[in-house]
XYZ file of C-alpha atoms in Angstrom:
778
model
C -2.619 -41.686 -16.640
C -1.304 -41.665 -13.058
C -3.614 -39.549 -10.884
C -2.302 -40.817 -7.539
C 0.653 -38.438 -7.618
C 4.229 -39.031 -6.605
C 5.185 -41.498 -3.915
C 6.933 -40.322 -0.744
C 10.151 -41.935 -2.024
C 9.933 -40.023 -5.328
C 9.386 -36.750 -3.455
C 12.485 -37.296 -1.310
C 14.582 -38.181 -4.366
C 13.553 -34.928 -6.073
C 14.331 -32.889 -2.954
C 17.824 -34.432 -2.809
C 18.373 -33.499 -6.464
C 17.237 -29.932 -5.780
C 14.101 -30.296 -7.874
C 12.059 -28.355 -5.318
C 10.406 -24.940 -5.508
C 12.474 -23.469 -2.635
C 14.456 -21.211 -4.958
C 11.376 -19.251 -5.994
C 11.174 -15.482 -5.472
C 11.088 -14.241 -1.872
C 8.975 -11.213 -1.089
C 11.190 -9.381 1.409
C 14.887 -8.620 1.603
C 17.082 -10.897 3.690
C 18.415 -9.643 7.032
C 21.894 -9.569 5.517
C 20.736 -7.314 2.680
C 18.963 -4.998 5.114
C 22.111 -4.649 7.249
C 24.347 -4.173 4.221
C 22.106 -1.552 2.585
C 21.808 0.504 5.778
C 25.416 0.171 6.909
C 27.005 0.886 3.529
C 24.833 3.774 2.418
C 26.216 6.818 0.597
C 25.568 8.918 3.700
C 27.522 6.620 5.986
C 30.396 6.727 3.509
C 30.312 10.545 3.647
C 30.119 10.441 7.460
C 33.196 8.196 7.512
C 35.149 10.611 5.312
C 34.096 13.554 7.485
C 35.096 11.641 10.636
C 38.542 10.959 9.177
C 38.886 14.665 8.407
C 38.057 15.556 12.029
C 40.496 12.931 13.353
C 43.239 14.250 11.080
C 43.126 17.663 12.822
C 42.671 16.233 16.332
C 39.262 17.868 17.002
C 37.951 14.656 18.543
C 34.990 16.056 20.469
C 33.499 17.154 17.142
C 32.975 13.448 16.337
C 29.619 13.479 18.108
C 27.897 13.371 14.697
C 29.434 9.908 14.116
C 27.704 8.539 17.219
C 24.418 9.982 15.957
C 24.999 8.467 12.492
C 25.711 5.034 14.023
C 22.579 5.323 16.184
C 20.514 6.280 13.126
C 21.851 3.295 11.215
C 21.147 0.871 14.073
C 17.621 2.232 14.585
C 16.901 1.929 10.862
C 18.228 -1.654 10.758
C 16.284 -2.727 13.857
C 13.024 -1.168 12.621
C 13.356 -2.664 9.149
C 14.213 -6.139 10.468
C 11.259 -5.987 12.886
C 8.964 -5.017 10.032
C 10.451 -7.738 7.795
C 9.927 -10.465 10.395
C 6.383 -9.294 10.998
C 5.538 -9.219 7.293
C 7.180 -12.605 6.620
C 5.311 -14.203 9.498
C 1.988 -12.783 8.364
C 2.608 -13.731 4.742
C 2.981 -17.319 5.854
C -0.417 -17.024 7.535
C -1.935 -15.366 4.465
C -0.412 -17.708 1.904
C -2.800 -20.313 0.586
C -1.132 -23.707 0.560
C -1.527 -25.524 -2.778
C -3.181 -28.941 -2.722
C -1.089 -31.823 -4.039
C -1.794 -35.514 -4.406
C 0.911 -37.802 -3.052
C 0.569 -41.540 -2.485
C -3.031 -41.140 -3.621
C -3.864 -38.720 -0.766
C -4.546 -34.990 -0.779
C -2.162 -32.716 1.140
C -1.896 -28.949 1.536
C 1.744 -27.924 1.497
C 3.726 -24.646 1.429
C 4.651 -23.477 -2.054
C 8.365 -23.961 -1.424
C 7.786 -27.687 -0.823
C 6.330 -28.364 -4.271
C 8.622 -30.677 -6.263
C 8.995 -31.293 -9.969
C 6.353 -33.805 -11.084
C 3.941 -33.145 -8.201
C 0.255 -33.543 -9.020
C -1.617 -30.328 -8.162
C -5.346 -29.925 -7.607
C -6.480 -26.533 -8.933
C -9.892 -24.904 -8.578
C -11.676 -21.552 -8.662
C -9.628 -18.724 -7.134
C -6.286 -20.550 -7.033
C -3.145 -18.761 -8.181
C -1.032 -21.019 -10.398
C 2.331 -20.684 -8.640
C 4.372 -23.054 -10.839
C 4.286 -24.044 -14.501
C 2.205 -27.181 -14.962
C 0.349 -29.384 -17.481
C -3.327 -30.320 -17.168
C -3.799 -34.081 -16.715
C -7.487 -34.369 -15.884
C -10.470 -32.013 -15.779
C -10.988 -28.611 -17.325
C -10.471 -25.073 -16.035
C -10.621 -21.529 -17.295
C -7.621 -19.359 -16.485
C -6.894 -15.657 -16.665
C -3.425 -14.862 -17.981
C -3.862 -11.083 -18.026
C -0.919 -10.550 -15.658
C 1.295 -12.051 -18.338
C -0.391 -11.497 -21.717
C -2.452 -8.383 -21.007
C -5.541 -10.131 -22.410
C -8.531 -10.179 -20.082
C -10.471 -13.033 -21.706
C -10.536 -16.367 -19.905
C -8.763 -19.262 -21.628
C -10.035 -22.842 -21.414
C -7.380 -25.395 -20.421
C -8.019 -29.109 -20.898
C -5.910 -32.269 -20.649
C -2.500 -31.730 -22.228
C -2.626 -27.922 -22.086
C 0.124 -25.903 -20.400
C -0.572 -23.754 -17.330
C 1.614 -20.687 -16.862
C 2.770 -19.589 -13.415
C 1.352 -16.192 -12.493
C -2.086 -16.892 -13.997
C -5.115 -17.813 -11.891
C -8.162 -20.066 -12.109
C -11.485 -18.347 -12.783
C -13.623 -21.440 -13.252
C -13.595 -25.224 -13.000
C -11.232 -27.737 -11.396
C -8.427 -29.936 -12.653
C -5.418 -32.024 -11.766
C -2.099 -30.825 -13.206
C 1.498 -32.074 -13.180
C 4.230 -29.628 -12.156
C 6.644 -29.106 -15.064
C 8.958 -26.439 -13.605
C 10.072 -25.308 -10.149
C 11.865 -22.271 -8.741
C 13.711 -20.071 -11.214
C 12.686 -22.327 -14.128
C 9.110 -21.076 -13.885
C 7.890 -18.722 -16.589
C 7.047 -15.930 -14.166
C 10.509 -16.057 -12.561
C 12.216 -16.039 -15.949
C 10.520 -12.722 -16.551
C 12.041 -11.509 -13.256
C 8.576 -10.630 -12.005
C 6.956 -11.075 -8.622
C 4.626 -14.060 -8.387
C 1.819 -11.753 -7.269
C 2.709 -8.937 -9.713
C 1.922 -5.977 -7.489
C 1.938 -2.593 -9.203
C 4.548 -0.109 -7.948
C 2.996 2.273 -5.474
C 2.201 5.775 -6.714
C 4.063 7.343 -3.814
C 4.700 11.078 -3.720
C 6.656 10.561 -0.507
C 8.891 7.920 -2.106
C 9.583 10.122 -5.140
C 10.317 13.186 -2.995
C 12.791 11.406 -0.721
C 14.472 9.623 -3.629
C 14.943 12.917 -5.459
C 16.371 14.610 -2.359
C 18.800 11.741 -1.780
C 19.799 11.615 -5.454
C 20.515 15.311 -5.880
C 22.329 15.740 -2.561
C 24.415 12.610 -3.148
C 25.682 14.024 -6.444
C 26.655 17.375 -4.914
C 28.105 16.443 -1.506
C 31.663 15.593 -2.522
C 32.286 18.460 -4.994
C 30.702 20.984 -2.615
C 32.793 19.607 0.266
C 36.034 19.986 -1.690
C 35.170 23.528 -2.786
C 33.995 24.515 0.699
C 37.271 23.303 2.250
C 39.222 25.218 -0.388
C 37.161 28.351 0.333
C 37.831 28.080 4.103
C 41.584 28.238 3.507
C 41.051 31.397 1.469
C 39.838 33.239 4.608
C 42.722 35.101 6.212
C 43.853 33.738 9.553
C 41.853 30.496 9.312
C 43.620 27.548 10.927
C 43.537 24.047 9.477
C 41.378 22.846 12.378
C 38.791 25.615 11.896
C 38.778 25.098 8.108
C 38.181 21.366 8.455
C 35.618 21.566 11.275
C 33.617 24.315 9.573
C 33.609 22.335 6.304
C 32.417 19.246 8.157
C 29.704 21.313 9.871
C 28.442 22.504 6.485
C 28.332 18.998 5.030
C 26.730 17.396 8.102
C 23.783 19.740 7.703
C 23.369 18.778 4.053
C 23.056 15.046 4.720
C 19.330 14.081 4.815
C 19.887 10.834 6.731
C 17.497 11.927 9.485
C 14.685 12.326 6.939
C 15.380 8.894 5.449
C 15.532 7.324 8.928
C 12.323 8.996 10.068
C 10.432 7.933 6.948
C 11.536 4.294 7.057
C 10.905 4.122 10.811
C 7.406 5.613 10.642
C 6.356 3.280 7.817
C 7.938 0.258 9.521
C 6.194 1.037 12.823
C 2.890 1.538 10.981
C 3.361 -1.890 9.376
C 3.958 -3.452 12.801
C 0.930 -1.699 14.350
C -1.297 -2.838 11.482
C -0.039 -6.395 11.927
C -1.375 -6.275 15.483
C -4.801 -5.736 13.901
C -4.177 -8.787 11.674
C -3.554 -6.650 8.593
C -0.726 -7.717 6.278
C 0.991 -4.807 4.494
C 2.498 -6.157 1.258
C 3.660 -2.779 -0.024
C 5.185 -0.379 2.522
C 4.376 2.768 0.583
C 0.705 1.764 0.245
C 0.410 3.229 3.762
C 0.870 6.644 2.136
C -1.817 5.858 -0.434
C -4.205 5.006 2.389
C -3.766 8.500 3.763
C -4.917 9.980 0.448
C -7.939 7.722 -0.150
C -11.108 9.700 -0.830
C -13.198 6.940 -2.434
C -13.631 3.323 -1.374
C -15.299 0.734 -3.596
C -16.958 -2.156 -1.795
C -18.604 -5.393 -2.754
C -21.457 -5.943 -0.321
C -20.285 -9.522 0.353
C -17.793 -9.566 3.219
C -18.145 -5.821 3.784
C -21.774 -4.831 4.301
C -22.639 -8.490 4.836
C -20.692 -11.252 6.588
C -20.384 -13.319 3.427
C -22.543 -16.067 4.921
C -25.881 -16.921 3.340
C -28.872 -19.100 4.065
C -31.589 -20.455 1.820
C -34.851 -18.666 2.450
C -37.161 -20.436 0.005
C -37.438 -22.595 -3.136
C -40.145 -21.374 -5.517
C -41.173 -23.754 -8.297
C -42.982 -22.297 -11.300
C -46.434 -23.338 -12.483
C -46.405 -26.881 -13.788
C -43.224 -27.788 -11.906
C -42.943 -29.564 -8.590
C -40.766 -28.601 -5.637
C -39.110 -32.019 -5.849
C -38.130 -31.510 -9.508
C -36.638 -28.103 -8.768
C -34.600 -29.401 -5.825
C -33.336 -32.443 -7.765
C -32.068 -30.255 -10.608
C -30.271 -28.026 -8.102
C -28.750 -31.136 -6.479
C -27.591 -32.342 -9.888
C -25.826 -29.051 -10.633
C -24.292 -28.864 -7.152
C -22.999 -32.429 -7.344
C -21.090 -31.738 -10.555
C -19.795 -28.193 -10.022
C -17.155 -27.607 -7.380
C -17.478 -23.856 -6.864
C -16.766 -23.103 -3.213
C -18.604 -19.877 -2.464
C -21.262 -18.629 -0.066
C -24.131 -19.486 -2.440
C -23.085 -23.067 -3.165
C -22.224 -23.627 0.504
C -25.713 -22.527 1.608
C -27.406 -24.700 -1.019
C -25.286 -27.746 -0.198
C -26.042 -27.388 3.496
C -29.731 -27.257 2.676
C -29.976 -30.015 0.055
C -26.924 -32.276 0.292
C -26.709 -32.829 4.026
C -26.813 -36.593 4.049
C -26.178 -39.162 1.337
C -24.165 -38.329 -1.764
C -26.392 -37.382 -4.699
C -26.258 -39.858 -7.578
C -27.363 -38.358 -10.931
C -29.921 -40.407 -12.875
C -28.837 -38.927 -16.185
C -25.523 -39.393 -17.977
C -23.317 -36.331 -17.540
C -21.892 -35.143 -20.865
C -20.501 -31.759 -19.922
C -20.082 -29.548 -16.858
C -20.222 -25.746 -17.171
C -18.551 -24.343 -14.054
C -19.535 -20.992 -12.579
C -17.629 -17.924 -13.683
C -18.022 -14.247 -12.870
C -18.463 -13.414 -16.551
C -21.262 -15.915 -17.167
C -22.840 -15.605 -13.715
C -24.279 -19.109 -13.962
C -23.198 -22.745 -13.807
C -24.773 -25.922 -15.054
C -24.530 -29.383 -16.526
C -25.356 -30.968 -19.868
C -26.756 -34.526 -19.716
C -27.870 -37.046 -22.335
C -31.428 -35.738 -21.907
C -31.195 -31.960 -21.328
C -29.103 -29.048 -20.123
C -29.680 -27.473 -16.701
C -28.378 -24.090 -15.554
C -28.603 -22.089 -12.335
C -27.555 -18.481 -11.848
C -28.517 -14.832 -12.163
C -32.068 -14.541 -13.593
C -31.038 -11.690 -15.910
C -28.620 -14.046 -17.666
C -30.965 -17.040 -17.927
C -34.550 -15.873 -18.452
C -36.636 -12.873 -19.458
C -39.301 -13.707 -16.897
C -39.485 -11.562 -13.767
C -40.143 -12.695 -10.207
C -41.626 -10.101 -7.888
C -39.866 -10.725 -4.568
C -38.427 -8.528 -1.865
C -35.111 -6.960 -2.743
C -33.664 -8.276 0.521
C -33.060 -11.655 -1.125
C -30.537 -12.895 -3.641
C -32.431 -14.652 -6.406
C -31.216 -17.530 -8.562
C -33.106 -18.881 -11.551
C -33.065 -22.579 -12.466
C -33.716 -23.388 -16.140
C -33.812 -26.386 -18.461
C -33.017 -26.735 -22.156
C -34.078 -29.856 -24.048
C -31.837 -31.469 -26.694
C -28.895 -29.305 -25.749
C -25.829 -29.802 -28.010
C -22.523 -30.258 -26.212
C -19.889 -27.614 -26.957
C -16.525 -26.584 -25.615
C -16.758 -26.459 -21.833
C -17.401 -23.021 -20.424
C -18.311 -21.440 -23.754
C -21.874 -22.772 -24.161
C -24.107 -19.992 -25.570
C -27.543 -19.917 -23.982
C -30.552 -20.191 -26.314
C -33.705 -18.167 -25.887
C -36.925 -19.325 -24.212
C -35.641 -21.943 -21.771
C -38.022 -23.870 -19.579
C -38.050 -22.058 -16.238
C -38.162 -24.587 -13.394
C -38.155 -22.135 -10.518
C -36.190 -19.804 -8.287
C -34.073 -19.961 -5.167
C -34.209 -17.128 -2.643
C -31.146 -16.657 -0.463
C -30.651 -14.239 2.382
C -27.464 -12.311 3.185
C -26.400 -11.925 6.803
C -25.757 -8.251 7.552
C -22.644 -7.229 9.475
C -23.582 -5.915 12.913
C -21.009 -3.128 12.644
C -21.676 -2.262 8.987
C -23.500 1.002 9.768
C -20.700 2.094 12.109
C -18.069 1.398 9.432
C -19.988 3.261 6.722
C -20.460 6.229 9.070
C -16.706 6.286 9.706
C -16.050 6.683 5.990
C -18.481 9.587 5.674
C -17.166 11.303 8.812
C -13.647 11.113 7.376
C -14.559 12.428 3.901
C -14.317 9.074 2.142
C -16.964 8.511 -0.537
C -18.515 5.016 -0.599
C -19.258 3.237 -3.879
C -20.682 -0.292 -4.125
C -19.721 -2.567 -7.014
C -21.463 -5.928 -6.947
C -22.361 -8.861 -9.128
C -25.718 -9.179 -7.357
C -29.223 -7.943 -8.126
C -29.704 -4.157 -8.045
C -32.735 -4.117 -5.772
C -31.038 -6.487 -3.304
C -27.893 -4.386 -3.095
C -29.831 -1.122 -2.763
C -31.893 -2.459 0.142
C -28.811 -3.739 1.971
C -26.967 -0.472 1.314
C -29.884 1.498 2.726
C -30.001 -0.654 5.854
C -26.295 -0.158 6.508
C -26.340 3.633 6.196
C -25.101 4.244 2.649
C -26.342 7.766 1.930
C -26.703 7.628 -1.832
C -28.366 4.430 -3.095
C -28.789 5.535 -6.704
C -27.829 2.515 -8.771
C -27.680 0.910 -12.180
C -27.702 -2.663 -13.473
C -24.835 -2.880 -15.954
C -26.244 -6.025 -17.555
C -29.187 -3.946 -18.783
C -26.973 -1.526 -20.716
C -26.628 -2.210 -24.418
C -23.830 -0.812 -26.537
C -20.802 1.179 -25.441
C -20.743 2.253 -21.776
C -19.617 5.704 -20.646
C -18.080 4.661 -17.328
C -17.015 8.164 -16.351
C -20.593 9.421 -16.643
C -21.913 6.400 -14.749
C -19.561 6.976 -11.824
C -20.750 10.587 -11.610
C -24.462 9.730 -11.868
C -24.685 6.577 -9.734
C -23.328 5.216 -6.492
C -24.256 1.518 -6.765
C -23.318 -0.708 -9.703
C -24.672 -4.252 -10.002
C -24.378 -7.279 -12.274
C -20.853 -6.036 -12.905
C -18.425 -8.247 -14.819
C -14.708 -8.329 -13.891
C -13.594 -6.144 -16.822
C -16.375 -3.664 -16.000
C -15.148 -3.401 -12.393
C -11.758 -2.424 -13.745
C -13.340 0.181 -16.037
C -15.274 1.711 -13.124
C -12.068 2.039 -11.064
C -10.251 3.656 -13.986
C -13.145 6.096 -14.491
C -13.012 7.156 -10.838
C -9.243 7.665 -11.019
C -9.675 9.720 -14.196
C -11.737 12.143 -12.116
C -8.748 12.712 -9.833
C -9.978 10.412 -7.064
C -7.686 8.263 -4.940
C -9.461 4.920 -4.933
C -9.326 1.978 -2.529
C -10.898 -1.293 -3.630
C -11.845 -4.280 -1.490
C -12.242 -7.742 -2.924
C -12.152 -11.436 -2.192
C -12.521 -13.268 -5.476
C -10.954 -13.637 -8.891
C -13.672 -11.370 -10.275
C -12.133 -8.498 -8.275
C -8.513 -8.912 -9.353
C -8.496 -6.741 -12.474
C -10.071 -3.858 -10.537
C -7.816 -4.357 -7.508
C -4.714 -4.073 -9.683
C -5.916 -0.721 -11.039
C -6.984 0.711 -7.669
C -4.580 3.031 -5.876
C -4.886 0.789 -2.820
C -6.288 -2.757 -2.898
C -7.501 -4.572 0.203
C -8.118 -8.323 0.080
C -10.338 -10.326 2.409
C -8.237 -13.081 4.009
C -10.779 -15.828 3.410
C -10.982 -14.883 -0.259
C -9.128 -16.436 -3.164
C -5.376 -16.862 -3.191
C -5.159 -14.838 -6.397
C -7.014 -11.900 -4.813
C -4.661 -11.883 -1.824
C -1.598 -11.951 -4.060
C -2.925 -9.047 -6.134
C -3.593 -6.789 -3.162
C -1.453 -4.333 -1.246
C -3.110 -5.163 2.083
C -4.734 -8.362 3.337
C -7.272 -8.620 6.164
C -6.038 -11.908 7.621
C -9.043 -12.247 9.934
C -11.388 -11.257 7.078
C -12.673 -8.578 9.433
C -13.737 -5.558 7.420
C -14.005 -3.570 10.651
C -10.197 -3.244 10.449
C -10.420 -0.979 7.382
C -11.193 2.235 9.330
C -8.141 1.631 11.515
C -6.054 1.024 8.377
C -7.072 4.391 6.941
C -6.500 6.057 10.322
C -3.004 4.558 10.521
C -2.171 5.744 7.024
C -3.341 9.278 7.710
C -1.532 9.503 11.015
C 1.734 8.277 9.512
C 1.765 10.555 6.487
C 0.322 13.668 8.139
C 2.962 13.479 10.836
C 5.712 12.671 8.358
C 4.687 15.761 6.435
C 5.244 18.003 9.451
C 8.447 16.294 10.533
C 9.863 16.235 7.007
C 9.524 20.033 6.868
C 11.951 20.250 9.807
C 14.544 17.943 8.260
C 14.311 19.458 4.797
C 14.673 23.045 6.060
C 18.113 22.136 7.445
C 19.176 20.577 4.140
C 18.019 23.656 2.230
C 19.874 26.268 4.283
C 22.963 24.057 4.528
C 23.096 23.708 0.742
C 22.562 27.448 0.153
C 25.165 28.418 2.749
C 27.678 25.921 1.373
C 27.423 27.484 -2.085
C 27.500 31.073 -0.725
C 30.543 30.454 1.457
C 32.389 28.905 -1.468
C 31.862 32.131 -3.428
C 32.295 34.621 -0.549
C 35.487 34.333 1.536
C 33.888 34.635 4.967
C 34.337 32.520 8.097
C 31.719 29.737 8.197
C 29.415 30.387 11.207
C 28.825 26.787 12.330
C 30.805 23.996 14.003
C 30.036 20.237 14.009
C 29.177 20.137 17.737
C 26.857 23.095 17.372
C 25.089 21.484 14.381
C 24.697 18.220 16.307
C 22.983 20.129 19.129
C 20.672 22.023 16.737
C 19.904 18.829 14.806
C 18.889 17.054 17.993
C 16.935 19.854 19.710
C 15.284 21.513 16.705
C 14.886 18.641 14.243
C 15.335 15.127 15.659
C 13.417 15.510 18.928
C 10.392 17.456 17.571
C 10.436 15.329 14.401
C 10.033 12.086 16.362
C 7.452 13.499 18.807
C 5.302 15.033 16.074
C 5.583 11.859 13.967
C 3.889 9.771 16.660
C 0.892 12.026 17.353
C -2.697 11.080 16.375
C -3.691 12.858 13.146
C -6.402 11.499 10.823
C -7.040 14.425 8.490
C -7.170 13.210 4.872
C -4.163 14.014 2.698
C -5.223 15.998 -0.359
C -2.380 15.217 -2.771
C -0.366 18.267 -1.624
C 2.414 16.447 0.193
C 5.334 18.181 -1.552
C 3.603 21.562 -1.468
C 2.884 21.337 2.262
C 6.465 20.357 3.069
C 8.090 22.941 0.827
C 5.792 25.781 1.961
C 7.389 25.493 5.433
C 10.897 24.208 4.720
C 11.840 26.525 1.840
C 11.010 29.798 3.696
C 12.886 28.526 6.762
C 15.896 27.459 4.727
C 16.040 30.761 2.832
C 15.603 32.765 6.061
C 18.441 30.976 7.859
C 20.711 31.299 4.821
C 20.077 35.052 4.386
C 20.375 35.754 8.126
C 23.610 33.803 8.496
C 25.126 35.511 5.465
C 24.257 38.939 6.866
C 25.553 37.933 10.302
C 28.838 36.601 8.889
C 29.432 39.928 7.104
C 28.688 41.819 10.364
C 30.886 39.457 12.408
C 33.829 39.872 10.023
C 33.615 43.674 10.169
C 33.067 43.962 13.930
C 35.615 41.300 14.843
C 33.816 38.329 16.481
C 36.016 35.578 17.857
C 35.246 31.929 16.969
C 33.258 31.249 20.182
C 31.125 34.379 19.754
C 30.516 33.501 16.108
C 29.182 29.987 16.725
C 27.247 31.028 19.865
C 25.413 33.809 18.031
C 24.741 31.609 14.981
C 23.351 28.903 17.286
C 20.992 31.360 19.045
C 19.724 32.947 15.808
C 19.319 29.622 13.978
C 17.524 28.171 16.990
C 15.114 31.140 17.027
C 14.243 30.605 13.342
C 13.899 26.833 13.788
C 11.709 27.434 16.831
C 9.394 29.620 14.732
C 9.066 26.756 12.240
C 8.389 24.206 15.009
C 5.765 26.493 16.497
C 4.140 27.019 13.069
C 3.756 23.319 12.303
C 2.675 22.513 15.894
C -0.397 24.736 15.910
C -2.924 24.396 17.384
C -0.995 23.754 20.573
C -1.989 20.978 22.941
C -0.372 19.751 26.156
C 2.172 17.501 24.389
C 3.229 20.191 21.905
C 3.500 22.811 24.666
C 5.747 20.483 26.683
C 7.819 19.848 23.545
C 8.344 23.568 22.868
C 9.276 24.172 26.513
C 11.731 21.267 26.467
C 13.427 22.563 23.304
C 13.910 26.023 24.877
C 15.290 24.342 28.004
C 17.851 22.277 26.032
C 19.256 25.239 24.100
C 19.235 27.529 27.159
C 21.068 24.927 29.240
C 23.691 24.474 26.534
C 24.529 28.197 26.672
C 24.008 28.970 30.386
C 25.580 25.950 32.123
C 29.389 26.300 32.290
C 30.190 22.620 31.591
C 27.902 22.439 28.537
C 29.109 25.821 27.336
C 32.727 24.741 27.610
C 32.156 21.394 25.862
C 30.283 23.041 22.959
C 32.786 25.930 22.684
C 29.997 28.451 23.386
C 30.507 31.690 25.310
C 28.369 34.244 27.136
C 27.715 37.149 24.805
C 28.317 40.755 25.746
C 25.380 43.176 25.789
C 26.144 44.706 22.406
C 26.396 41.282 20.781
C 23.129 40.184 22.425
C 21.476 43.263 20.884
C 22.838 42.293 17.463
C 21.520 38.739 17.945
C 18.077 40.069 18.927
C 18.026 42.394 15.891
C 18.931 39.473 13.616
C 16.108 37.402 15.097
C 13.554 40.166 14.522
C 14.722 40.676 10.933
C 14.699 36.914 10.331
C 11.084 36.663 11.508
C 10.083 39.361 9.024
C 12.023 37.602 6.247
C 10.385 34.280 7.180
C 6.849 35.695 6.985
C 7.487 37.511 3.681
C 9.210 34.479 2.152
C 6.380 32.197 3.279
C 3.801 34.459 1.617
C 5.844 34.465 -1.584
C 6.387 30.696 -1.525
C 2.672 30.002 -1.123
C 2.243 31.546 -4.550
C 5.394 30.255 -6.241
C 5.620 26.659 -4.989
C 2.352 25.418 -6.599
C 3.462 26.970 -9.923
C 6.940 25.438 -9.680
C 5.556 21.994 -8.823
C 3.015 22.176 -11.645
C 5.726 23.216 -14.097
C 7.937 20.347 -12.934
C 5.027 17.933 -13.300
C 4.292 19.138 -16.850
C 7.934 18.739 -17.881
C 8.247 15.173 -16.621
């Protein structure tokens, strides 16, 4: 068996033949795809058709909407490419480089440099990124991402390792048998890290809006143009421009642009805090989080430990206890805070040489919660006392306690599956001390102040976790040791009765998360090890510690690259700000789409002159939707979202859309009977629509602050200038209204305000029922 790996010459030969992993799945779209998707969208196609219609009648100044569409497209492309480059760069930092053996030496290389036949070194926490075959050693792997089974599977020499699985125990050397698209996980057309699709209400809402409007734009446009020619005295230019004005208002490109831009900018801002966002829409989930589940290690504590004391039992010497611990440490390669602290204490100098013949090594796993070795004389194990002995040690709960036991005449069995016998010989205990985070209390207080419930899920001792939780400001320290429960566990009841859960196995962590979600909670889960992965996949939002296992990072939606848990409050703040502000801004954009759609249908049925022109709509879109939408989207706002995103948007946008539609219909009937000319028609419609839009902007801007007051003043100034200044008035085809027509406009505004208030009251009752009915029918 060759365990020196490939030679440099063999590696180069394989690279030349293309036998390299560079063709494996990439996590973000290419720049070319981003440009293509944004440039050749359905909305840009519609804009192009509308532009050609305007050109065909020579109304060139009405092409202003094309400039806005091009600007929107460019902004969207730039923002998305910036976010892509940021994410790609940070993923390179976050990505754990696999260890390979080449020319007999160990190297850490990027995954896309692995070649067919490379010799990998795999250990606890590693994600298996390519198909391979075990050559030496023994590991336990979890293939739940592929098979759905949660049990660990032992892999020994000759066994196949499947890409997408991860190592939960042990270490081995394995030969790469497939690269790139030949790997099992890529054949299934699945991401290497298998991230669950985000449960995004925002994503579903926008997709539905885009889908339904896309289907209706062309037929409505054709019918609307036909209806314009039915109006007596309508010229071709007026028919075309009014049709274009109606369709421009229906296109929700501003909403799509705003959403993608806000999420992209949030991703970039989080990257500045060394937070990698692997799923863009997880930012929305962050805004809705009301429960966060923490492991004390790396969150309440720094993750670093130190040995406080070795306690040998009666009849045993300190030297015997320490030698057994050295023996176990020398044979097990678990790289965690506990083993690191023990090695620093006991294996500082010369390499430990065992005096007994090693028959079997039992590596640590989160399910067993112990590790050990079997020799020709006895078996020695070290781990959680509850799993190794019935004897109790009365020590302060501030310490993590490990028991060290010995079994005589221990029979060797399959590695990792050794069942412990009763009544072992207890050699002693090890007391270890966690280092508390200096800012832990401040972080916990932030969660409480922002209505986020804190739950602690740990594999440690109950008393230890409760004491640490109390010191760091956790309000409710009621807890339960899950290892003490016999029989079936009612996880939903446990999550209601207790706040701290200890001696929790990986599958139990998952069950606790599912129980919390069943109660209607939006759950965030932090983790750093393979024991957290099952729970992290079920959480609404998973946050991995950067220094944790590769598998944990790949299973998460966000990664703390600096392993600084203090970044979590800013993550939640960013999520809330983005979605709260999107909610307000989306109401502006959607109101325009609603009244444009209603008016388009009405003016197909009723042969009246359409009251808008493209230039006028471009002005209203900028002053009453684009400008306030962008300003409001960038304001600080950290109020928790309460799963009412669609309701909150529709409760503002639907009344506004209905009010504008009704008012414009009434006005068009009045204008036809009184005899308004085209300039008077579009001027009055602009003033009345602006007044209704302004009421909406004012409603969603309350309570007013300096920025919002300046915004409202600026909007009034823009519209006033467009009507009062001769050059602007001439360019926009506006006119100064006579006194009688100003009175009509004022009356329409007053009536529209009454309609808005009545419609809003009605919608507050109807919208929740409509949404619930839609939800039940899905």
